[in-house]
XYZ file of C-alpha atoms in Angstrom:
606
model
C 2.677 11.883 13.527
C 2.986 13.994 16.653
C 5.840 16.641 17.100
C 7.658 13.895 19.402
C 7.942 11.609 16.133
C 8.389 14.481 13.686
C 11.297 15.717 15.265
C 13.410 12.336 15.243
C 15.062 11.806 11.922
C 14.500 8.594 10.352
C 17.524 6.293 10.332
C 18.916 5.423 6.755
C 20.457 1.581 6.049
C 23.510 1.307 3.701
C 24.056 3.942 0.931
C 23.829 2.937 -2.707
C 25.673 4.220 -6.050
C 25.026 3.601 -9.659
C 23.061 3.730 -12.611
C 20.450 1.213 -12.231
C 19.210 3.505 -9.611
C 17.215 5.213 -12.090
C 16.347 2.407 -14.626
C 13.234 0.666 -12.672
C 11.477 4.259 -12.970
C 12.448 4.147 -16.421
C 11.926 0.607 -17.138
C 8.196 0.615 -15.157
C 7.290 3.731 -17.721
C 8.843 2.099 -20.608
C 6.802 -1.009 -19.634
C 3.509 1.191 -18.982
C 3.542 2.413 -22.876
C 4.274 -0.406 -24.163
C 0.658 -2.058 -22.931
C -2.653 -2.030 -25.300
C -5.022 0.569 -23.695
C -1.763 3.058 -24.669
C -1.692 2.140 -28.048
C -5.064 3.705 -28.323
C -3.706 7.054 -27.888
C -0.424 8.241 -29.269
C -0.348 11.342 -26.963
C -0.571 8.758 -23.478
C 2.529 7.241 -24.755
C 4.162 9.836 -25.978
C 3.731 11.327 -22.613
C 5.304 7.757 -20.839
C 7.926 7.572 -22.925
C 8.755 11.082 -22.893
C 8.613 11.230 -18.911
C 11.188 8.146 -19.138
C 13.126 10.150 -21.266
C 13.402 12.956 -19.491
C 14.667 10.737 -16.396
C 17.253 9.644 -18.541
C 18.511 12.922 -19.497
C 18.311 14.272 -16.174
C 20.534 11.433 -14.904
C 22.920 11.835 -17.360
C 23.288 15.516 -17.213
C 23.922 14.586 -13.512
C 26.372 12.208 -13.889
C 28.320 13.672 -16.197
C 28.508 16.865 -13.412
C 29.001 14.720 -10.889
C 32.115 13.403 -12.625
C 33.815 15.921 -13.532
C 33.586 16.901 -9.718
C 35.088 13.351 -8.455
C 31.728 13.179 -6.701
C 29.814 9.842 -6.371
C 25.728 10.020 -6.814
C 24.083 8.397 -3.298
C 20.947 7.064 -2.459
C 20.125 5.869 0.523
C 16.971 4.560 1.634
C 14.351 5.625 5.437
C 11.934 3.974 6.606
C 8.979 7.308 7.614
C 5.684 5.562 9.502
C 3.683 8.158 8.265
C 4.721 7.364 4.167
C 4.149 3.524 4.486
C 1.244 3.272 6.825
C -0.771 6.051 4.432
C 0.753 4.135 1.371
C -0.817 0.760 2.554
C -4.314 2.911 3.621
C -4.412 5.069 0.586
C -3.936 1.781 -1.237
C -6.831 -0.193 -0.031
C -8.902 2.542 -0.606
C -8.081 2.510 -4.557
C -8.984 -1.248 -4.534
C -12.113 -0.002 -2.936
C -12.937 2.017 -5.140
C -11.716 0.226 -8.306
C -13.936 -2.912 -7.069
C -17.124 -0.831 -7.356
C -15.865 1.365 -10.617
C -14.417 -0.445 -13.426
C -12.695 2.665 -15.236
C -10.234 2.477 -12.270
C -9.049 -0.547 -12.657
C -7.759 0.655 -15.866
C -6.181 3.587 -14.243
C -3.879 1.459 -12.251
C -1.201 1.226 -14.873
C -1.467 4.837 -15.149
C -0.965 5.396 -11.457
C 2.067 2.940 -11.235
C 3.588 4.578 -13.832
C 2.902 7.611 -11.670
C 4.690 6.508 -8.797
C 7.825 5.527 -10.731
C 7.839 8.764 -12.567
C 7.256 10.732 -8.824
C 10.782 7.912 -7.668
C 12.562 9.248 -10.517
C 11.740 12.663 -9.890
C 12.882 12.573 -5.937
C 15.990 10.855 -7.274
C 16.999 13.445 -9.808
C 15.739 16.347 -7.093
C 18.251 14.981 -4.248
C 21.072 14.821 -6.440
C 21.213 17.902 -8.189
C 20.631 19.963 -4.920
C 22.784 17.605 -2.695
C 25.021 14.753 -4.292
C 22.515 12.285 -2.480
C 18.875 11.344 -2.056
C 16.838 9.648 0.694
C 14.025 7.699 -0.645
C 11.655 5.476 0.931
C 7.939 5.238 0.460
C 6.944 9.341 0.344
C 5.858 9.681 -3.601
C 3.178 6.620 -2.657
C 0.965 8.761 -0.430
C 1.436 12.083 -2.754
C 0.609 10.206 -5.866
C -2.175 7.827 -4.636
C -3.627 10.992 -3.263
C -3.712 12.864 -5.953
C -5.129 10.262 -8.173
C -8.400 10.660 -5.533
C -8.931 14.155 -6.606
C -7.455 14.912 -10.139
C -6.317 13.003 -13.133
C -6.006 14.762 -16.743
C -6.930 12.351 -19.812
C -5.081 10.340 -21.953
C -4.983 13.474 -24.600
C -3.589 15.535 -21.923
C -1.760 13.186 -19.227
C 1.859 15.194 -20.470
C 0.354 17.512 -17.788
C -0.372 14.651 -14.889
C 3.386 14.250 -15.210
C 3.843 18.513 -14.719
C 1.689 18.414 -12.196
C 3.821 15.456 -10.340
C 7.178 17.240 -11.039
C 5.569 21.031 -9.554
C 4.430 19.284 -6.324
C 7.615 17.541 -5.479
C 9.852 20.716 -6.531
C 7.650 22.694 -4.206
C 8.421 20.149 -1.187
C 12.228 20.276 -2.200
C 12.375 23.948 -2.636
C 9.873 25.740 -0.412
C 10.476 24.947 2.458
C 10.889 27.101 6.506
C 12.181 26.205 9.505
C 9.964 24.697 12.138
C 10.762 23.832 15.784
C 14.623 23.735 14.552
C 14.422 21.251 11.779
C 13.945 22.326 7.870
C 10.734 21.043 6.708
C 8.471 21.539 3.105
C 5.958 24.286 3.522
C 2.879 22.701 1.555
C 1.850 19.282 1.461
C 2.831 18.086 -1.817
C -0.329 16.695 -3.689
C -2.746 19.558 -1.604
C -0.051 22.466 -3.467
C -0.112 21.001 -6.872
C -3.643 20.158 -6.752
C -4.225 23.804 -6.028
C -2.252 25.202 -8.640
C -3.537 23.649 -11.609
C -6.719 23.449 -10.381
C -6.451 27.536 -10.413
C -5.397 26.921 -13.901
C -7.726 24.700 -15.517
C -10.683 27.408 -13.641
C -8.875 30.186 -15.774
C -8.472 28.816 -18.770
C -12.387 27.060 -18.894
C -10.546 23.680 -19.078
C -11.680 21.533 -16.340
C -12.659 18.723 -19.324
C -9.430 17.465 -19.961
C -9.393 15.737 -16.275
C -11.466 13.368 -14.975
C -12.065 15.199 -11.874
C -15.607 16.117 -12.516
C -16.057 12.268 -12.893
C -13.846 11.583 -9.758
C -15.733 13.721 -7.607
C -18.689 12.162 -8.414
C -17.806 8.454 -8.833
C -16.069 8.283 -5.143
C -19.566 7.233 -3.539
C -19.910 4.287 -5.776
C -18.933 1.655 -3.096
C -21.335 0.424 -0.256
C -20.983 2.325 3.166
C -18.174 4.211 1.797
C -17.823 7.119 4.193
C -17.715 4.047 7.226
C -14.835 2.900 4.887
C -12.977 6.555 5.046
C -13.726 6.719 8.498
C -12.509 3.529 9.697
C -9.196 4.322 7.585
C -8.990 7.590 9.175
C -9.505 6.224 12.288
C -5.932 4.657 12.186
C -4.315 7.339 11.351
C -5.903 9.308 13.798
C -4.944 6.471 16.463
C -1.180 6.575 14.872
C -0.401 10.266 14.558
C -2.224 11.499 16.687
C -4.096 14.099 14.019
C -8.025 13.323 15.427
C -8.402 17.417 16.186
C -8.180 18.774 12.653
C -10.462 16.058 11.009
C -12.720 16.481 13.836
C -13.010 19.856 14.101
C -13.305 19.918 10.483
C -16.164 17.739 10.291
C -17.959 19.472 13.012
C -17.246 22.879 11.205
C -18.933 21.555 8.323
C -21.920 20.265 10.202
C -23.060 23.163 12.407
C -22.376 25.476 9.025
C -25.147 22.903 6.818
C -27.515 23.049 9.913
C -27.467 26.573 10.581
C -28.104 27.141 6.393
C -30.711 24.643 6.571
C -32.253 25.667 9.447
C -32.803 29.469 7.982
C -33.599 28.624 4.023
C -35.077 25.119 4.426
C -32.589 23.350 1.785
C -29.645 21.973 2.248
C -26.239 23.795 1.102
C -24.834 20.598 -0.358
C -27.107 18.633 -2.603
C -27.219 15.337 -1.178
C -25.465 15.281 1.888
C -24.042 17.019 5.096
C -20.476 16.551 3.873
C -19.521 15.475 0.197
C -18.059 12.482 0.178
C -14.929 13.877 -1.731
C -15.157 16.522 0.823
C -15.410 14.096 3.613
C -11.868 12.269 1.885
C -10.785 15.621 1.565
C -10.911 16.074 5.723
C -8.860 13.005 6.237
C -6.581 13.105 3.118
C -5.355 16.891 2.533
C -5.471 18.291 5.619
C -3.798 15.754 7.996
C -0.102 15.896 6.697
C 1.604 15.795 10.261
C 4.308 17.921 8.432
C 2.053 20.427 7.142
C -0.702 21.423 9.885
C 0.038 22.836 13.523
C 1.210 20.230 16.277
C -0.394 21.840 19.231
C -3.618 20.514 20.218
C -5.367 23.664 20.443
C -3.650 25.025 16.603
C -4.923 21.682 15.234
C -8.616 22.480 15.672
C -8.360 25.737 14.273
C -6.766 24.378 11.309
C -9.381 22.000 10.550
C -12.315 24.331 11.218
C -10.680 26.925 8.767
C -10.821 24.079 6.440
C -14.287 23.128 6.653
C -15.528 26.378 7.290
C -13.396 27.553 3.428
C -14.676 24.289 1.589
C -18.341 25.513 2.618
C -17.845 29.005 1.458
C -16.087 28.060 -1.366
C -18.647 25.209 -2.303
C -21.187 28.850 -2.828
C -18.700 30.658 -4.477
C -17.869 28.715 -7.155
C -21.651 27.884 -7.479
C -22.449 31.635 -7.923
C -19.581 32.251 -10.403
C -20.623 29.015 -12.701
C -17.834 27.303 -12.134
C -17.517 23.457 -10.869
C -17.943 23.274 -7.341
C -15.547 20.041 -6.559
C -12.746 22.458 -6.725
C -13.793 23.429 -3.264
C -11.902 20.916 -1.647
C -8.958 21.874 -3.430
C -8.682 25.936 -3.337
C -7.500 26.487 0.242
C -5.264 23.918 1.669
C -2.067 25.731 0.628
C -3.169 29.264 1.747
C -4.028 27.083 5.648
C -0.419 25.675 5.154
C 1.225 29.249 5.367
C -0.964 29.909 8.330
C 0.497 26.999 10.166
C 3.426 29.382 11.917
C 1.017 31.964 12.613
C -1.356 29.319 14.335
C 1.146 27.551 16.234
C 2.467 30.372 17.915
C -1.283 31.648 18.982
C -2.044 28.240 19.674
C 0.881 28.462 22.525
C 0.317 31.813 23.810
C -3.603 31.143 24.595
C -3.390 29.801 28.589
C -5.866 26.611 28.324
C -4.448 25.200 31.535
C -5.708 28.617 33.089
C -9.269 27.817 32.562
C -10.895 25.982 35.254
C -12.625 23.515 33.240
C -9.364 22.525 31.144
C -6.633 22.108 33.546
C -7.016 18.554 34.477
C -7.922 17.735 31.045
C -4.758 19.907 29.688
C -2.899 17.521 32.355
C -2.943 14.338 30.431
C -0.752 12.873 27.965
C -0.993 13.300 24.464
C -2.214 9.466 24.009
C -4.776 10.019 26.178
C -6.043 13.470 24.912
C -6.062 11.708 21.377
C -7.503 9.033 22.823
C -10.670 11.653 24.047
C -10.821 13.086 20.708
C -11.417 9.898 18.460
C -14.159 9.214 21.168
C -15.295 12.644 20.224
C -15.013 12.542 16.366
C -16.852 8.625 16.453
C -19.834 10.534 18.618
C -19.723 13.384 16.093
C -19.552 10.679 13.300
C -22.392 8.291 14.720
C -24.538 11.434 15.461
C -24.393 12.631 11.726
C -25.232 9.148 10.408
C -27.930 8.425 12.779
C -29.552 11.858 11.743
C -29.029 11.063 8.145
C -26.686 13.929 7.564
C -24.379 11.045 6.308
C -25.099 8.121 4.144
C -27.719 7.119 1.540
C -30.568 7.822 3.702
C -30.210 11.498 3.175
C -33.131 13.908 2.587
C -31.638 15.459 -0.223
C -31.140 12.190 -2.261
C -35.112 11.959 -2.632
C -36.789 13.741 -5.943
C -39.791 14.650 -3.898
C -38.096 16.638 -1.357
C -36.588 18.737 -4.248
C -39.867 18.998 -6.045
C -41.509 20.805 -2.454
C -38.667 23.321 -2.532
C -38.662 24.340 -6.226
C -42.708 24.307 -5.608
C -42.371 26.380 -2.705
C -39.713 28.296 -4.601
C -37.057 28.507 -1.740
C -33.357 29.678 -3.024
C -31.677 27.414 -5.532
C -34.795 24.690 -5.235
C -35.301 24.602 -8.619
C -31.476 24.578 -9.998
C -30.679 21.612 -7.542
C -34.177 19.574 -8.727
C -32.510 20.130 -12.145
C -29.293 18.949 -11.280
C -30.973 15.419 -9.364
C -32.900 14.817 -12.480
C -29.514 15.378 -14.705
C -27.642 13.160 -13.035
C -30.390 10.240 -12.678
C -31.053 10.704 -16.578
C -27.379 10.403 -17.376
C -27.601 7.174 -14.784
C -30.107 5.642 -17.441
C -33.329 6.446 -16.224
C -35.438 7.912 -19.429
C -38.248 9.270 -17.301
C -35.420 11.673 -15.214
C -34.549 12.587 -18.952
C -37.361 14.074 -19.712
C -37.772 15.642 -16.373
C -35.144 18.003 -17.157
C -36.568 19.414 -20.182
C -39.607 19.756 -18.109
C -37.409 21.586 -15.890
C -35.951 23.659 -18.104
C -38.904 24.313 -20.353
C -41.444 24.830 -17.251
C -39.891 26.267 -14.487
C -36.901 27.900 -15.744
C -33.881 26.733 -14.670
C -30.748 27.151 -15.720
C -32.345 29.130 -18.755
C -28.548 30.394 -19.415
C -27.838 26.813 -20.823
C -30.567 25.216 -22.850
C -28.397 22.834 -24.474
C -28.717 20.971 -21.099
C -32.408 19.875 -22.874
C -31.280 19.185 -26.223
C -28.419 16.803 -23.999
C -30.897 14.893 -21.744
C -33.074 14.279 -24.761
C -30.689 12.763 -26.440
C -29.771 10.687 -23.717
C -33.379 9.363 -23.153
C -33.290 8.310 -26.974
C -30.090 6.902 -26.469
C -31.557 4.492 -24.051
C -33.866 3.280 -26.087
C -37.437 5.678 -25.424
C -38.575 5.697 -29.041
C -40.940 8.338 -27.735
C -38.202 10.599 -26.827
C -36.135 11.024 -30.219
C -38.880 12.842 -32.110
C -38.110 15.666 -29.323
C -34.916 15.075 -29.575
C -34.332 15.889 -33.388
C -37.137 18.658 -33.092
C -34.517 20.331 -30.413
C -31.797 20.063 -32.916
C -33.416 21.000 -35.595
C -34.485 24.101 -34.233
C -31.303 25.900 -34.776
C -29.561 23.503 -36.868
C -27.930 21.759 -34.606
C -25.255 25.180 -34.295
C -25.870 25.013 -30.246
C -24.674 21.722 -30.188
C -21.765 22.176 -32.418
C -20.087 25.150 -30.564
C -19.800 22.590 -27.705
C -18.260 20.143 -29.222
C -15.984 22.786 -31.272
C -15.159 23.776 -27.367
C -14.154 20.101 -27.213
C -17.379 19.174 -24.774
C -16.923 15.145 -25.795
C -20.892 14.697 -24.852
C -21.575 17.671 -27.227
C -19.749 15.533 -30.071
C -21.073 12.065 -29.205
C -24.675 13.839 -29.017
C -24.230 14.872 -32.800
C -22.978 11.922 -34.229
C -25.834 10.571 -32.853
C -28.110 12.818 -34.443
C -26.032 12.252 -38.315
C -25.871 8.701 -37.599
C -29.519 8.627 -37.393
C -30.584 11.756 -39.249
C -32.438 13.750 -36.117
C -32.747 16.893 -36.527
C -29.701 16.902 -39.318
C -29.164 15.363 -42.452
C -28.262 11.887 -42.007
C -24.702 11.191 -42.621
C -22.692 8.316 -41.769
C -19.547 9.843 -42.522
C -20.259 12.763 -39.851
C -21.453 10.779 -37.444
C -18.302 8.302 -37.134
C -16.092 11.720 -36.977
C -18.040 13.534 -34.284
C -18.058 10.004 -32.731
C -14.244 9.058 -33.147
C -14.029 13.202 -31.857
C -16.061 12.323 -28.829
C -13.623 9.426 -28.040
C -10.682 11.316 -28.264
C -11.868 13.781 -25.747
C -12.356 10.987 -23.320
C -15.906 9.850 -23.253
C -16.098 5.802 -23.066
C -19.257 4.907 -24.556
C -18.186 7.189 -27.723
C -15.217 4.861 -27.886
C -17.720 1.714 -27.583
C -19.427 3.264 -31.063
C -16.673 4.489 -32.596
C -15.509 0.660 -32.441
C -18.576 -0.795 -33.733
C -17.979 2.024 -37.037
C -14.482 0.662 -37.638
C -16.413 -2.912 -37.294
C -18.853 -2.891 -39.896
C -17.501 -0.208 -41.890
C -20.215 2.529 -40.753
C -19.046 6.162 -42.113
C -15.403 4.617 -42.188
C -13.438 1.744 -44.038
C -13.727 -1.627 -42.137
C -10.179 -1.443 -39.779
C -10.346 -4.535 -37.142
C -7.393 -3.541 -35.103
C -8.756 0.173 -34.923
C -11.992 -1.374 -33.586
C -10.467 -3.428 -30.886
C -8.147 -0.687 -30.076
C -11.494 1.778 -30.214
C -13.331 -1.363 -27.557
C -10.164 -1.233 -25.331
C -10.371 2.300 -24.191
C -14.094 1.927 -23.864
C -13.848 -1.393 -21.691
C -11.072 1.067 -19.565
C -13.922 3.387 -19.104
C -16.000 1.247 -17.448
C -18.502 0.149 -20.948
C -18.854 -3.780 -20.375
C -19.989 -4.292 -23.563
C -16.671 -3.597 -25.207
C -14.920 -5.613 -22.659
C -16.949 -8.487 -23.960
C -16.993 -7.936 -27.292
C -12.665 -7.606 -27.025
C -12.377 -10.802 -25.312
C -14.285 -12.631 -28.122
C -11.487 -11.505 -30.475
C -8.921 -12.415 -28.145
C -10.202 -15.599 -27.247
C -10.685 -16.582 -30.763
C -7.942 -14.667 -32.673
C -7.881 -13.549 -35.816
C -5.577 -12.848 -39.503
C -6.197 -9.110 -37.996
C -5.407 -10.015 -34.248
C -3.516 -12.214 -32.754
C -5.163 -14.530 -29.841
C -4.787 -13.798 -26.625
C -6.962 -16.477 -24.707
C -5.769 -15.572 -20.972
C -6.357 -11.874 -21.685
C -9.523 -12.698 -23.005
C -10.577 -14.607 -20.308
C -9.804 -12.042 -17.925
C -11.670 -9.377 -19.788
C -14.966 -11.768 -19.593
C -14.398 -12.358 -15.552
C -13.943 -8.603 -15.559
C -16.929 -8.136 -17.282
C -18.832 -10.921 -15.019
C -17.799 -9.231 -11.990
C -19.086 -5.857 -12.879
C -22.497 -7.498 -13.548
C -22.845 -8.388 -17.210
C -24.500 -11.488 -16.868
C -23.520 -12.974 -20.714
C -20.087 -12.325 -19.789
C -20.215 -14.539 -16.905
C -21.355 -17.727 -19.445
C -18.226 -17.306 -21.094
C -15.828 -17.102 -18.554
């Protein structure tokens, strides 16, 4: 949205009063913990119900003040271009997504319940500081956002709801005046998101999210940065924001060929711009409220932004810490600038130069216009030279392989990290790659759990010549290694030993054990530990037989994405049981879901 637009308030239709104001929020979270994948986990619906509950209160505390004043709570409701046109974009990109990842499908509950919790929260916000409250579609955008970036676990989704409530306080009580009007400071998700991000890197606690999962599970659909970038394109086209995603983009372009061009490597592992990076340039940064509105102040905003997210990317590299935060880290800090860029923006003559002053002439349609011609040259350019898209150079083993040979900076440590994340993709031979990594050419020598980890991956998938290494790497210090991670709750750390009890590698074999570090493992969020920990409740492995505790087990697997459990689930359903009742249309829907994501014997029993 361009200043023009910005600056003309919204109208509002009729004003309403009355309690059911606030029950749909409370109803839709109500609704949310009363479904079967929150059964699973009593701290998820504690955390519904008590966000309903707190709605409630709030209300009531309100009301209560507001009548003993003889005042009236309002709402009315605006219509804001910006909120419904991202809320419709932001949408399709979920279903995007969701088609090509099956754990977020079952995160769509989650993020409705979201939204109604964010509604309730802009209800109770307006009325305690005003009497009234203007809603319309603004907490879509924020929370469909912020579901592309962060989203804590079931264990720990209490603090999904903080994280909401922090963001939307910060837009209702930080807030400056700009160009006369009274607008929020930060963008709302960008200013949470940065907050507890800053958190969970002090406290060591980035495994209760699913961020590290998110980052990485964004380039799952085909072609999706054309997706992002057609997307972006209409907002660009709409609000006239092209400058700071372009300049942005280009920032992060000329930074990775300039690095490239003097070490040989690439800074980012596997392509010019990280696709949550790349989402990052046309999601965080492009707040029409929240970034400069002069032409000139919106480039410099976005190539601050790309130019931080690359520095940042090495910094958190060379402290240990995840490097998807880098995204995240310094959108707020560019939001305070804003002022300071604006007013430079205006005070620099562009008109004066020669070879700007009929270009500075035109209207703002038409210099948007020219910059979306720009950022698709700039976009083609990239792709065509492979900085973009699957035909990258860094994607391919061998050209890792000739730079940890060669021995050029951080070679080795990325050949590691390629072969990590192919072995934990199911290919056994990348398993054992890492050890030989590890083992023969010293990386990461800091962490040689990391071996112990992708062994017992490869034996997980089925390499009966890989478990004998795998319990000779446990057994070598008892397995105590393994155990600090899990006590650290790492869920692959506990999955990884009840492997090794359930089988007796490396450890004395112990059913009991293994079902607890496996039941552990699935509490800390890792599907396919839910997918075993169902089959021990099934046949009574390490744990009395309990039917509903293995379906309820298979359920949060099949969430995660493990087809398996979806299929065996709908066989109960379809079926029924004395233990659970049948359920033939949810059954049904769990095979076709199943089908769909490619498990062929699901499809013959749809």
């Amino acid at each position: 949205m361009n200043a023009r637009i910005a600056a003309a308030a919204p109208p509002a239709v009729e004003r309403w009063q009355g309690l059911w104001l606030i029950v749909p929020p409370v109803l839709v979270l109500m609704a949310v913990s009363a479904m079967i994948r929150s059964q699973v986990s009593g701290v998820l619906v504690a955390s519904l119900r008590g966000a309903a509950a707190l709605l409630a209160l709030g209300y009531f505390v309100l009301a209560l003040r507001a009548h003993a004043r003889g005042r009236a709570l309002e709402t009315g409701f605006v219509v804001v271009r910006t909120h419904y046109v991202q809320a419709l974009l932001l949408t399709t990109l979920h279903l995007i997504w969701a088609s090509a990842w099956a754990f977020e499908w079952g995160q769509f509950p989650l993020i409705a319940a979201q939204i109604a919790f964010a509604y309730g929260c802009t209800l109770l916000l307006g009325w305690a500081r005003r009497g009234h409250c203007e809603v319309g579609f603004g907490p879509i955008p924020i929370i469909l956002s912020t579901n592309f970036f962060m989203c804590f676990k079931d264990e720990w989704f209490f603090l999904q709801f903080a994280m909401i409530a922090f963001g939307l306080a910060a837009k209702e009580f930080i807030r400056w005046t700009r160009d006369g009007r009274s607008t929020h400071v930060f963008n709302p998700s960008a200013f949470s998101l940065f907050v507890f991000s800053l958190a969970l890197l002090a406290s060591g606690q980035t495994q209760v999210t699913w961020a590290p999962q998110i980052a990485t599970e964004l380039i799952r659909p085909p072609h999706i940065y054309f997706v992002i970038f057609a997307v972006g394109l209409v907002v660009q086209y709409l609000f006239e924001v092209t400058l700071v995603t372009l300049a942005a983009g280009l920032a992060l372009w000329l930074l990775g060929l300039a690095y490239t061009g003097a070490t040989g490597i690439y800074w980012f592992l596997d392509s010019g711009i990280p696709i949550a990076v790349f989402l990052g340039i046309h999601l965080l940064i492009t707040d029409p409220a929240t970034s400069p509105r002069d032409n000139l102040g919106r480039f410099v905003f976005g190539a601050l932004y790309g130019t931080s997210a690359f520095l940042l990317y090495g910094a958190l590299e060379h402290l240990g810490q995840p490097r998807f935060y880098d995204k995240l880290l310094c959108v707020p800090l560019l939001n305070l600038l804003v002022p300071l860029i604006d007013g430079w923006a205006r005070r620099v003559p562009v008109a004066a130069f020669g070879p700007f002053a009929k270009f500075a002439a035109r209207t703002p349609r038409q210099l948007n216009l020219a910059f979306m011609g720009v950022w698709v040259l700039l976009f083609a350019t990239m792709v065509g030279t492979h900085t973009l898209g699957p035909d990258h150079p860094g994607l391919a083993t061998s050209f890792w392989e000739r730079a940890c040979d060669a021995k050029l900076h951080n070679g080795c440590r990325n050949l590691q990290a390629i072969h990590r994340d192919d072995c934990f993709d199911g290919n056994a031979d990348a398993c054992l790659a890492v050890v030989d990594d590890i083992r023969r050419r010293g990386a990461d020598p800091g962490q040689p759990q990391q071996a112990t980890y992708a062994l017992a991956r490869g034996c997980d998938l089925g390499r009966a010549d890989i478990c004998p290494q795998f319990a000779q790497a446990l057994a070598a210090d008892g397995g105590r290694a393994i155990a600090a991670r899990c006590s650290a709750r790492d869920a692959e750390a506990c999955y990884l030993l009840g492997s090794a009890h359930m089988m007796g590698y490396g450890v004395a074999s112990d059913h009991a054990a293994g079902y607890r570090y496996f039941a552990q493992s699935c509490d800390l969020g890792l599907p396919k530990a839910c997918g075993v920990t169902a089959q021990t409740y099934l046949y009574g492995v390490g744990t009395p037989r309990d039917v509903p505790r293995a379906l309820a087990a298979d359920d949060r697997a099949c969430a995660g994405g493990q087809l398996a459990a979806c299929m065996e689930l709908g066989q109960f359903l379809v079926t029924g049981s004395d233990a659970v009742p049948r359920d033939e249309r949810r059954g049904l829907s769990l095979f076709a879901r199943a089908c769909h994501l490619g498990l062929e014997q699901a499809c013959r029993m749809n």
